PDB file of N, CA and C in Angstrom:
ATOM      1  N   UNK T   1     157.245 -52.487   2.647  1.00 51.00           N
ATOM      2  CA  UNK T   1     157.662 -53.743   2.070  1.00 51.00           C
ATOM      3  C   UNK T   1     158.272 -54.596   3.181  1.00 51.00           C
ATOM      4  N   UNK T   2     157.945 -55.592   3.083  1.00 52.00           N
ATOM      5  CA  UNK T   2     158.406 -56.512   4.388  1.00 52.00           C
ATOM      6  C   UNK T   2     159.594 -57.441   3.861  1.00 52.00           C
ATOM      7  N   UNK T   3     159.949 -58.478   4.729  1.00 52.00           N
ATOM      8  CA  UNK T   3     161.653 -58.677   4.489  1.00 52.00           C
ATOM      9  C   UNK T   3     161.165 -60.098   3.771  1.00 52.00           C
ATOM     10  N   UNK T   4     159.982 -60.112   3.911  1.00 53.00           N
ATOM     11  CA  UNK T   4     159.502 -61.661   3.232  1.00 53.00           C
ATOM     12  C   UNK T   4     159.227 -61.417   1.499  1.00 53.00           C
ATOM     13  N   UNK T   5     159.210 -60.465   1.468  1.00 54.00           N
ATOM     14  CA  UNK T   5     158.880 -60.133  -0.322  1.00 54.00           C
ATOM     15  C   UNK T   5     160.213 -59.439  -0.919  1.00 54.00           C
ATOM     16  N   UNK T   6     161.117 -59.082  -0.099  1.00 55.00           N
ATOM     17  CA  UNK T   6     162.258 -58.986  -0.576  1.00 55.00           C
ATOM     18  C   UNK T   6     163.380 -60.066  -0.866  1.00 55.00           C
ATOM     19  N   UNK T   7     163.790 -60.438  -2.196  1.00 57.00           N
ATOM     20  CA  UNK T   7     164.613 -61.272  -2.179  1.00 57.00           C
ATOM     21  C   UNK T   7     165.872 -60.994  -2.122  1.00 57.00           C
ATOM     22  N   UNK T   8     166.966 -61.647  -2.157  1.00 57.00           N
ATOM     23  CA  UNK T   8     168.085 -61.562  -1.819  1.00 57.00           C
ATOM     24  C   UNK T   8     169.028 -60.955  -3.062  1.00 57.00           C
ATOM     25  N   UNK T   9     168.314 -60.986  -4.405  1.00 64.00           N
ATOM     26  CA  UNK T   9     169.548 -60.357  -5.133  1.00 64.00           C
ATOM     27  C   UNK T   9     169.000 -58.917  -5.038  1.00 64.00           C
ATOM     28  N   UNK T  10     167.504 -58.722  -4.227  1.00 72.00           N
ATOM     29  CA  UNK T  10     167.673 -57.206  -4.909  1.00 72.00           C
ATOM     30  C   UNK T  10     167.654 -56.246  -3.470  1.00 72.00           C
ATOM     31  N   UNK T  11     168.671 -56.852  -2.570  1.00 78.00           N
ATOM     32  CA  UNK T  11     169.305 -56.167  -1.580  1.00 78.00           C
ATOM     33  C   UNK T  11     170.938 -55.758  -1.870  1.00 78.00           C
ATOM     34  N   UNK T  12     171.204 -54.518  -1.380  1.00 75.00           N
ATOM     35  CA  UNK T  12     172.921 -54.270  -1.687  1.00 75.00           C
ATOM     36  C   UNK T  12     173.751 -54.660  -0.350  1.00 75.00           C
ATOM     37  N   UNK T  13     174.314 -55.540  -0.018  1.00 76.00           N
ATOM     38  CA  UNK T  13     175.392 -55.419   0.946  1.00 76.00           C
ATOM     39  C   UNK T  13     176.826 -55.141   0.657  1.00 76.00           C
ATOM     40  N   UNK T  14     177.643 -54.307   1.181  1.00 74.00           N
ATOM     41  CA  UNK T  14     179.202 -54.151   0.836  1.00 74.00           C
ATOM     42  C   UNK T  14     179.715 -55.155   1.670  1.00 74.00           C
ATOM     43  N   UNK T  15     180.561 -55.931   1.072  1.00 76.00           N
ATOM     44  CA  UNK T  15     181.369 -57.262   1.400  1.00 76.00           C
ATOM     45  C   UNK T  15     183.049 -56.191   1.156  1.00 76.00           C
ATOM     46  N   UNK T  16     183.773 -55.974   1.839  1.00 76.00           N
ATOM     47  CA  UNK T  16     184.970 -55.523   1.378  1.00 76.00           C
ATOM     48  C   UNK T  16     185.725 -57.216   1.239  1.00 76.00           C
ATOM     49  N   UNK T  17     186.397 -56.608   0.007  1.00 70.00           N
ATOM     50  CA  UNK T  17     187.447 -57.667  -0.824  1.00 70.00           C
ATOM     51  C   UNK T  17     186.294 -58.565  -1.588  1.00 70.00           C
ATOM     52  N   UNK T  18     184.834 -58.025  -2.167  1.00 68.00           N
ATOM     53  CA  UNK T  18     184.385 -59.090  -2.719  1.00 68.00           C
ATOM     54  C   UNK T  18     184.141 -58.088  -3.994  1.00 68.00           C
ATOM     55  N   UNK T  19     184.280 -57.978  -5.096  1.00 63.00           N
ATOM     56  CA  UNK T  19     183.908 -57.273  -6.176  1.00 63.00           C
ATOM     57  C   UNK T  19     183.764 -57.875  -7.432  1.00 63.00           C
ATOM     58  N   UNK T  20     183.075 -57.700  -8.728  1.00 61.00           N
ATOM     59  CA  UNK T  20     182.681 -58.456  -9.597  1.00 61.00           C
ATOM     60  C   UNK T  20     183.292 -57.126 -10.746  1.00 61.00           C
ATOM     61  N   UNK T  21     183.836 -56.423 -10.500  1.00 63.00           N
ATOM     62  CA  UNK T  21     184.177 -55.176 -11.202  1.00 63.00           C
ATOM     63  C   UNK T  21     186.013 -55.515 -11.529  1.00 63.00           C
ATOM     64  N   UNK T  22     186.054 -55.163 -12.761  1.00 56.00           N
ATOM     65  CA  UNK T  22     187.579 -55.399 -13.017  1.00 56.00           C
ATOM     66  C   UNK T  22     188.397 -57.085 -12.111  1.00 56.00           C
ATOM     67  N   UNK T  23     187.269 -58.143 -12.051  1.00 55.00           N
ATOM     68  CA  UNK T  23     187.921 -59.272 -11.564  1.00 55.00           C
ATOM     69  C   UNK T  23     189.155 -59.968 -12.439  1.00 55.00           C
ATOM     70  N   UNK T  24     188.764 -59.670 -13.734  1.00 60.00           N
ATOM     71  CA  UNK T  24     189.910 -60.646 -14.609  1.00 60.00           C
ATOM     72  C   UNK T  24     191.433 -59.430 -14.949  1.00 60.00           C
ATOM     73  N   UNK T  25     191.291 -57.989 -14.110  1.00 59.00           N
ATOM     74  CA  UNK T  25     192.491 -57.343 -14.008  1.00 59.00           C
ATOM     75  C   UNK T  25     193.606 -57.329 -13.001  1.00 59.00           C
ATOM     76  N   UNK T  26     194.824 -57.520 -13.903  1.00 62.00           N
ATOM     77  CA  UNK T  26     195.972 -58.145 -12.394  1.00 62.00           C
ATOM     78  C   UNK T  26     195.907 -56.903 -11.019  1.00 62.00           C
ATOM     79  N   UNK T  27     196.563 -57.340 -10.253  1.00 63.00           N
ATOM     80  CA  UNK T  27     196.385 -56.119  -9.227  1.00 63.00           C
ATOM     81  C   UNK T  27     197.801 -55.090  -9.396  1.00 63.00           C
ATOM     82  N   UNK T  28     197.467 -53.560  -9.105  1.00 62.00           N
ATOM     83  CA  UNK T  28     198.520 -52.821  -9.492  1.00 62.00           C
ATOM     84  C   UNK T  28     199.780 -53.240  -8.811  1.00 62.00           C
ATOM     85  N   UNK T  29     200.607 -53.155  -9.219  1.00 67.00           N
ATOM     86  CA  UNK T  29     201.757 -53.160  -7.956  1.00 67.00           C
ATOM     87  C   UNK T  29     203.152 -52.392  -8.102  1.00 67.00           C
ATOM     88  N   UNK T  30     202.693 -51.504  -8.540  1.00 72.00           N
ATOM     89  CA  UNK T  30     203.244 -49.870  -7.439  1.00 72.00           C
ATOM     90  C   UNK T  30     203.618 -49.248  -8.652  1.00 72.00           C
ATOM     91  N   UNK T  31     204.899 -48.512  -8.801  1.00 72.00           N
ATOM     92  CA  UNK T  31     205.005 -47.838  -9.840  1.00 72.00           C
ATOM     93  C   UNK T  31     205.801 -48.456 -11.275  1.00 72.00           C
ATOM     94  N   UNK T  32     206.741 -49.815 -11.197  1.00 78.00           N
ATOM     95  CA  UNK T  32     207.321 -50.168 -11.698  1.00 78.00           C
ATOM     96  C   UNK T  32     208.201 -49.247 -12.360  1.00 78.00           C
ATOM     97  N   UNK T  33     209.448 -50.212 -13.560  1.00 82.00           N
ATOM     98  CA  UNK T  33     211.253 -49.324 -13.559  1.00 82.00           C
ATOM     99  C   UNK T  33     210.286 -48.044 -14.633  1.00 82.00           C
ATOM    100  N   UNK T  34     209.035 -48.048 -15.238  1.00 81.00           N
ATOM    101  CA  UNK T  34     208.898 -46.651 -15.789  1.00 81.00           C
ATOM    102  C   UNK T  34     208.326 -45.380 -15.040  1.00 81.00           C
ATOM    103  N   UNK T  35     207.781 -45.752 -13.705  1.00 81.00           N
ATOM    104  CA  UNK T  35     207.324 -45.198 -13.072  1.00 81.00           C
ATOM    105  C   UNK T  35     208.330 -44.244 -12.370  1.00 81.00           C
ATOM    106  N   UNK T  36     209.503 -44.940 -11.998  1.00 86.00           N
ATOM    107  CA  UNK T  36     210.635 -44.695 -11.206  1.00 86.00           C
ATOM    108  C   UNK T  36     211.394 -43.781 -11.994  1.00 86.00           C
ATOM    109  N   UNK T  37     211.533 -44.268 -13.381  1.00 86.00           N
ATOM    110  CA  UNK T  37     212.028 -43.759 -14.310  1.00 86.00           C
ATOM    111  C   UNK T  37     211.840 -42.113 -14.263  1.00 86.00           C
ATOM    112  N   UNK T  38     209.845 -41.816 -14.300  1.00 86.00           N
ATOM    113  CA  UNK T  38     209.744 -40.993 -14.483  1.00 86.00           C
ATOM    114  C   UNK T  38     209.795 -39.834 -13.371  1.00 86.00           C
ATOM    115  N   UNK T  39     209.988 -40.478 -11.641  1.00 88.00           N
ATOM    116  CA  UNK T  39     210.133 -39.721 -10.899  1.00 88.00           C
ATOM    117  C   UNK T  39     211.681 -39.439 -10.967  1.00 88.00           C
ATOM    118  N   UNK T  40     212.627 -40.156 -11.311  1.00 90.00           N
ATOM    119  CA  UNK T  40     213.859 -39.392 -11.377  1.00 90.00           C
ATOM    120  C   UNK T  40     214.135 -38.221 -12.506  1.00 90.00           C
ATOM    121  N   UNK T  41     213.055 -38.294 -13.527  1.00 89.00           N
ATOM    122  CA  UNK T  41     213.218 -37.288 -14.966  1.00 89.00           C
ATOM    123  C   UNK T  41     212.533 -36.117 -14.001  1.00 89.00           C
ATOM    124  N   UNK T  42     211.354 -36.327 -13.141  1.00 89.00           N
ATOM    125  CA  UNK T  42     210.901 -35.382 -11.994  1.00 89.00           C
ATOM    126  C   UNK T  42     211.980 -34.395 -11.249  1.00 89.00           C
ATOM    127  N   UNK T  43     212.954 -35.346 -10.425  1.00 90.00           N
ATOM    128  CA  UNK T  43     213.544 -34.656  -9.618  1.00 90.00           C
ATOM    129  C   UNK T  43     214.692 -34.026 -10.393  1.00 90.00           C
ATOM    130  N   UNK T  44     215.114 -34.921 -11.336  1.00 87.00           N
ATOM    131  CA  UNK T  44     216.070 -33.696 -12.410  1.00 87.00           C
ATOM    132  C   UNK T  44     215.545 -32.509 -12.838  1.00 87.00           C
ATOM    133  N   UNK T  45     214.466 -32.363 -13.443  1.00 86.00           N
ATOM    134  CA  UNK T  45     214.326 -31.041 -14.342  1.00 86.00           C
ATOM    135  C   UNK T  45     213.223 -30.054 -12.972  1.00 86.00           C
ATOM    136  N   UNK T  46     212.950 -30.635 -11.535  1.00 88.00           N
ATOM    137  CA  UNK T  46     213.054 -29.552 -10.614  1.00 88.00           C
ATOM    138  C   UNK T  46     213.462 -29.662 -10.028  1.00 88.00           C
ATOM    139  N   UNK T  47     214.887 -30.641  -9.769  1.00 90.00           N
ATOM    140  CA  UNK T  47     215.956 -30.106  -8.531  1.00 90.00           C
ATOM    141  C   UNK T  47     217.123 -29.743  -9.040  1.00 90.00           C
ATOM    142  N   UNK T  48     217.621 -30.929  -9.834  1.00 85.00           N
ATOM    143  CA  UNK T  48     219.228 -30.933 -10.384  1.00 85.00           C
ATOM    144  C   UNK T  48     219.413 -29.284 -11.359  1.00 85.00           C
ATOM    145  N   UNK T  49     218.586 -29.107 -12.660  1.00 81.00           N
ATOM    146  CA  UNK T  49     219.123 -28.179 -13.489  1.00 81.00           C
ATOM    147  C   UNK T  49     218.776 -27.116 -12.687  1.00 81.00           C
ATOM    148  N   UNK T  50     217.861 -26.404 -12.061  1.00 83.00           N
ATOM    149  CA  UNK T  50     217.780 -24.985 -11.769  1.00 83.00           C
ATOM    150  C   UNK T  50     218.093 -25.153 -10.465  1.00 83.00           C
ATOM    151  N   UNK T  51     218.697 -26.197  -9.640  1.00 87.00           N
ATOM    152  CA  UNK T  51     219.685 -25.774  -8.645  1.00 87.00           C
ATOM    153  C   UNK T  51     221.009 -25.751  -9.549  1.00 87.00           C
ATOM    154  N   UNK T  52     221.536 -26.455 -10.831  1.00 81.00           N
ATOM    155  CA  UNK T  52     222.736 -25.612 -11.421  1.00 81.00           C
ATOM    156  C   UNK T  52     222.797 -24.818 -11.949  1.00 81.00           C
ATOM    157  N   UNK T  53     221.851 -24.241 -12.708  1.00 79.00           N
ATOM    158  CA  UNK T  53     221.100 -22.421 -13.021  1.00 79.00           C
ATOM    159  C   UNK T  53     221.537 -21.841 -11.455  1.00 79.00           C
ATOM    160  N   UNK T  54     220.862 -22.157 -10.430  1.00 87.00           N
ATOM    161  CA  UNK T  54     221.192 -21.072  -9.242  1.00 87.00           C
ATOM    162  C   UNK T  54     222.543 -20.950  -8.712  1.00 87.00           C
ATOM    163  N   UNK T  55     223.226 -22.118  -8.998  1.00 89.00           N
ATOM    164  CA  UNK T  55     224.478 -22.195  -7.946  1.00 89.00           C
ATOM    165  C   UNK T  55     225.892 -21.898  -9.002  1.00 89.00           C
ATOM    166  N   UNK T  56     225.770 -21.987 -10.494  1.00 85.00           N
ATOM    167  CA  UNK T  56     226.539 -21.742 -11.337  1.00 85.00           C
ATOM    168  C   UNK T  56     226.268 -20.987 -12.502  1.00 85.00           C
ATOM    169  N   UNK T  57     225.473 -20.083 -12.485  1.00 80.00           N
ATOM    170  CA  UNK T  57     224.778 -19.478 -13.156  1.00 80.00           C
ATOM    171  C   UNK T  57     225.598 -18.655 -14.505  1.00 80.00           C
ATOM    172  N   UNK T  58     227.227 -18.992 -14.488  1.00 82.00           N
ATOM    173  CA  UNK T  58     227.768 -19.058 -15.916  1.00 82.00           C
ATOM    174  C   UNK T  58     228.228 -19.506 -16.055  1.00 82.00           C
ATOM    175  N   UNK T  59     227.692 -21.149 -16.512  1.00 80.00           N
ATOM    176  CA  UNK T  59     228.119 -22.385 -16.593  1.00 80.00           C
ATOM    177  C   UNK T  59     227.721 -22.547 -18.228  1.00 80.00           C
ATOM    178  N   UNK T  60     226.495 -21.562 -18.401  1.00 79.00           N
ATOM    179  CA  UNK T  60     226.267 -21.674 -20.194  1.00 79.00           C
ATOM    180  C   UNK T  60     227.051 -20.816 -20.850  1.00 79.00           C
ATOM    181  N   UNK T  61     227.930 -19.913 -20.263  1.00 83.00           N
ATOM    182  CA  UNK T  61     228.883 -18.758 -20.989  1.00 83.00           C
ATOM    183  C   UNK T  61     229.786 -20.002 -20.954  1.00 83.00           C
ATOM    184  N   UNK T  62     230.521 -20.526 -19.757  1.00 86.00           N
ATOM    185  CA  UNK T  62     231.656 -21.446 -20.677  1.00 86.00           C
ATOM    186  C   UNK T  62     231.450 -22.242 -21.234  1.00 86.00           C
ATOM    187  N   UNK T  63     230.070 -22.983 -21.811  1.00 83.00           N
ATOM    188  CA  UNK T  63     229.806 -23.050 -22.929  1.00 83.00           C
ATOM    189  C   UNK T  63     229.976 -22.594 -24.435  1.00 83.00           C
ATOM    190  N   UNK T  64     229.531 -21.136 -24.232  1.00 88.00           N
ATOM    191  CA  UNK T  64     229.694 -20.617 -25.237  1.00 88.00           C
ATOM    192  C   UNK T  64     228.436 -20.211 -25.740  1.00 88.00           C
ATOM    193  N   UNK T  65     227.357 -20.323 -25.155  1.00 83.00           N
ATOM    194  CA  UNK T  65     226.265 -19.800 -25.129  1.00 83.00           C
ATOM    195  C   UNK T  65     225.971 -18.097 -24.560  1.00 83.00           C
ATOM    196  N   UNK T  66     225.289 -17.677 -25.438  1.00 87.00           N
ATOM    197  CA  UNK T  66     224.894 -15.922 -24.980  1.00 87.00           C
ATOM    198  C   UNK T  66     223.908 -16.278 -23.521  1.00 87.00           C
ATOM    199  N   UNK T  67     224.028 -15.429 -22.718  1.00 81.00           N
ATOM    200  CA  UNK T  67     223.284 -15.146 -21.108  1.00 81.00           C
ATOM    201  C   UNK T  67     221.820 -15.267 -21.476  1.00 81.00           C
ATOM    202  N   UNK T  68     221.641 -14.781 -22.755  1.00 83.00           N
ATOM    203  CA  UNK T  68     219.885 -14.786 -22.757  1.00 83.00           C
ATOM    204  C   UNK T  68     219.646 -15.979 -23.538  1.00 83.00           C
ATOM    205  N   UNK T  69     220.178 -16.127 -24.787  1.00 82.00           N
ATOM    206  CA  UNK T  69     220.190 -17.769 -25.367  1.00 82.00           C
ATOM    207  C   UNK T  69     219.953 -18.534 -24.431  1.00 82.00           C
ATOM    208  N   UNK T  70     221.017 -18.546 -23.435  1.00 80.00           N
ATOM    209  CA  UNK T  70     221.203 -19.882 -22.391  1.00 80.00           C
ATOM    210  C   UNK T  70     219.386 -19.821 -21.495  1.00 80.00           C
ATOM    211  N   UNK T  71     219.502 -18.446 -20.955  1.00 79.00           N
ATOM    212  CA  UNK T  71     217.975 -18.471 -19.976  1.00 79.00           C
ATOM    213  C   UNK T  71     216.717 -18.686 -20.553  1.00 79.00           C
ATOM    214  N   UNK T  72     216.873 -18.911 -21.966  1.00 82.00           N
ATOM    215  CA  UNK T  72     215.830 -19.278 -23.054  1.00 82.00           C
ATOM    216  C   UNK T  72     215.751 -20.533 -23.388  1.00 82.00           C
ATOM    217  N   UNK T  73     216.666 -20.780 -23.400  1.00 79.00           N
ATOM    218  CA  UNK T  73     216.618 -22.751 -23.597  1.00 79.00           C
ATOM    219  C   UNK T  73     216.882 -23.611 -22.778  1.00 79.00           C
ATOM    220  N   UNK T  74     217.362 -23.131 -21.851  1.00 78.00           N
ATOM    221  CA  UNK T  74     217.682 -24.477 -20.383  1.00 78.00           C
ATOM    222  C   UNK T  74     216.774 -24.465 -19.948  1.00 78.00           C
ATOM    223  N   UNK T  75     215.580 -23.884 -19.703  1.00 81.00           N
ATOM    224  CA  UNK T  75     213.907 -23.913 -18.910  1.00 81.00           C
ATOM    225  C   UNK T  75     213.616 -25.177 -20.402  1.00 81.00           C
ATOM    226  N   UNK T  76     213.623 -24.928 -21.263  1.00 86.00           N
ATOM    227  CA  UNK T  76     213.108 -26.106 -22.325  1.00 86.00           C
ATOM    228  C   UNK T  76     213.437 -26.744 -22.801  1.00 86.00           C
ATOM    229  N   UNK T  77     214.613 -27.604 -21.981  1.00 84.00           N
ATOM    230  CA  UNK T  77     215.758 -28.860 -21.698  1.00 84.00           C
ATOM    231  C   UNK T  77     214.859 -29.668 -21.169  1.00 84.00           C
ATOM    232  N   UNK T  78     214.725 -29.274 -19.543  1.00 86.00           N
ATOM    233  CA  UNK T  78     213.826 -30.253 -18.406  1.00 86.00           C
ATOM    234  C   UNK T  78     212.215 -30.142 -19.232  1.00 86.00           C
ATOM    235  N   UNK T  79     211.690 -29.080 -19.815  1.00 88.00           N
ATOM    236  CA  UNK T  79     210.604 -29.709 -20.273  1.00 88.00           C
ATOM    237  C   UNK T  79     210.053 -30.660 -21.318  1.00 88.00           C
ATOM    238  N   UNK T  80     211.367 -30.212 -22.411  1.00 92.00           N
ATOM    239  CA  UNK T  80     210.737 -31.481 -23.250  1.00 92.00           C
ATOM    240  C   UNK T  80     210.952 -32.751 -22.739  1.00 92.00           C
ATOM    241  N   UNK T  81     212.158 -33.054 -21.875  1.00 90.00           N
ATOM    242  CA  UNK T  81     212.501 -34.387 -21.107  1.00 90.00           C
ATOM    243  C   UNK T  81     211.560 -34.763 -20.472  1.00 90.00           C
ATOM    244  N   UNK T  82     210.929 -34.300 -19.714  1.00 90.00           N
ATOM    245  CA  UNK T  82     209.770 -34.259 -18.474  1.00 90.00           C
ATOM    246  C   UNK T  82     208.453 -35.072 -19.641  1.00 90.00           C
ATOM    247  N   UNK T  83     208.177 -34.102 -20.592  1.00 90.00           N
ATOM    248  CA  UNK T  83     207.297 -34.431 -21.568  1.00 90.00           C
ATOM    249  C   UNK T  83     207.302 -35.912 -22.561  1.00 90.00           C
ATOM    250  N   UNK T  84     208.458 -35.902 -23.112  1.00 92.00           N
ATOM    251  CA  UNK T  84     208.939 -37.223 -23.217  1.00 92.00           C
ATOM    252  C   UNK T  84     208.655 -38.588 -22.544  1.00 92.00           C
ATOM    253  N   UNK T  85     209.117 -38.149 -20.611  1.00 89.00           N
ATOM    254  CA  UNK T  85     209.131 -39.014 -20.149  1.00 89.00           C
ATOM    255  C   UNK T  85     207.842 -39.950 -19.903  1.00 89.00           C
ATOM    256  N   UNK T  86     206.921 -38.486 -19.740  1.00 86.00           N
ATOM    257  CA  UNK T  86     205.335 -38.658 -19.391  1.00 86.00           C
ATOM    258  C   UNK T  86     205.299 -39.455 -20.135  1.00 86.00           C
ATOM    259  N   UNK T  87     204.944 -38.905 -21.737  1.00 89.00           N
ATOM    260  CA  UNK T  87     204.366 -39.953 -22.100  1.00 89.00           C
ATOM    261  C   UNK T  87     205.003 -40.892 -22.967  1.00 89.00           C
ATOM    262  N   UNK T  88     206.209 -41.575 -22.413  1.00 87.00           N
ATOM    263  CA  UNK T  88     206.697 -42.820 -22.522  1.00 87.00           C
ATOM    264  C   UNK T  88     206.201 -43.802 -21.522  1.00 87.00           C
ATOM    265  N   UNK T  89     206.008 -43.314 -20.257  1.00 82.00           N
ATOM    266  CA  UNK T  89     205.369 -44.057 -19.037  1.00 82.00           C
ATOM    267  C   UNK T  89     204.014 -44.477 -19.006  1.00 82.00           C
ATOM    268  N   UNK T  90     202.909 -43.174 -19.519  1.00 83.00           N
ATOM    269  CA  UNK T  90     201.898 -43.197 -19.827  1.00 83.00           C
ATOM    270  C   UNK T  90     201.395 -44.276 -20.482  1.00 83.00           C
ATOM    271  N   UNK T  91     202.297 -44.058 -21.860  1.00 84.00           N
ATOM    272  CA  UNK T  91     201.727 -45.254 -23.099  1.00 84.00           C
ATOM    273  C   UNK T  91     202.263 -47.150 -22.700  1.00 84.00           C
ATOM    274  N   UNK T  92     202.941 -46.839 -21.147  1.00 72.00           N
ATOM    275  CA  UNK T  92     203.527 -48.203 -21.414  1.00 72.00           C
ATOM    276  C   UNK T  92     202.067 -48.725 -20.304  1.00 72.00           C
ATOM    277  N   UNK T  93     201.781 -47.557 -19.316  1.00 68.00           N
ATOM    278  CA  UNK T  93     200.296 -47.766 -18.505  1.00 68.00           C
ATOM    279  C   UNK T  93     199.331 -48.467 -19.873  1.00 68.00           C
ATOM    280  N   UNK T  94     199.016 -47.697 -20.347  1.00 76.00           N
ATOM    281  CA  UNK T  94     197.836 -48.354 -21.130  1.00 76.00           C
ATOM    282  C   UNK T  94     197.752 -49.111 -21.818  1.00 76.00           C
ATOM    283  N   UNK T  95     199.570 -49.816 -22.125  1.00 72.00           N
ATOM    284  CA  UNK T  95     199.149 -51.308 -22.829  1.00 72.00           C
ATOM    285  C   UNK T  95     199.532 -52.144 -21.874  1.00 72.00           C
ATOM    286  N   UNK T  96     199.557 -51.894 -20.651  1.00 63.00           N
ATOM    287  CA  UNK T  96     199.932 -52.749 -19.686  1.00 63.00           C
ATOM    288  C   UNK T  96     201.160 -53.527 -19.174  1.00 63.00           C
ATOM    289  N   UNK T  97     202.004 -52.717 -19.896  1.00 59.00           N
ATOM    290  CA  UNK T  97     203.402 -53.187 -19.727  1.00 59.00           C
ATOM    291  C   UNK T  97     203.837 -52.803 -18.129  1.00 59.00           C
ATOM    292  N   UNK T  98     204.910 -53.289 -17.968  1.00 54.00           N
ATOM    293  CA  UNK T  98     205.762 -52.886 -16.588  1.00 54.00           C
ATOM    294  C   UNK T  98     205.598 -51.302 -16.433  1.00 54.00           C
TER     295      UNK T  98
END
């Protein structure tokens, strides 16, 4: 096929920064306050609580909590929070909120 019978729409060139794909969508811009939100619910439920599980580890007796009660439910403190957080962040992604 020669370059004379080829027309011009039915060649592909990549143009970077030219796209016809998602044009009328704003551009991301970064994680916004739920995003942030959810990396601090991150670094709590794997830094903050089971570095105070490791470093005070009968901190749920002066509570008043039993040793095994306590090692049974403080692992599923940070997760339902974590879970929560997800998908509070998640659902605010897909309607396009902040």
């Amino acid at each position: 096929m020669s370059s004379d019978t080829t027309s011009r729409e039915d060649t592909y060139v990549h143009r970077p920064g030219e796209s016809d794909i998602g044009a009328d969508e704003p551009e991301p811009k970064g994680f916004g306050t739920r995003g942030w939100a959810l990396v601090g619910v991150v670094a709590l439920c794997f830094l903050v609580v089971p570095g105070a599980v490791y470093l005070v580890p009968s901190l749920p007796a002066m509570a008043g909590l039993p040793y095994l009660a306590a090692m049974l439910a403080l692992p599923m403190i940070p997760a339902v929070l974590l879970g929560a957080a997800a998908v509070w962040s998640m659902t605010a992604a897909t309607r396009g909120d902040d």
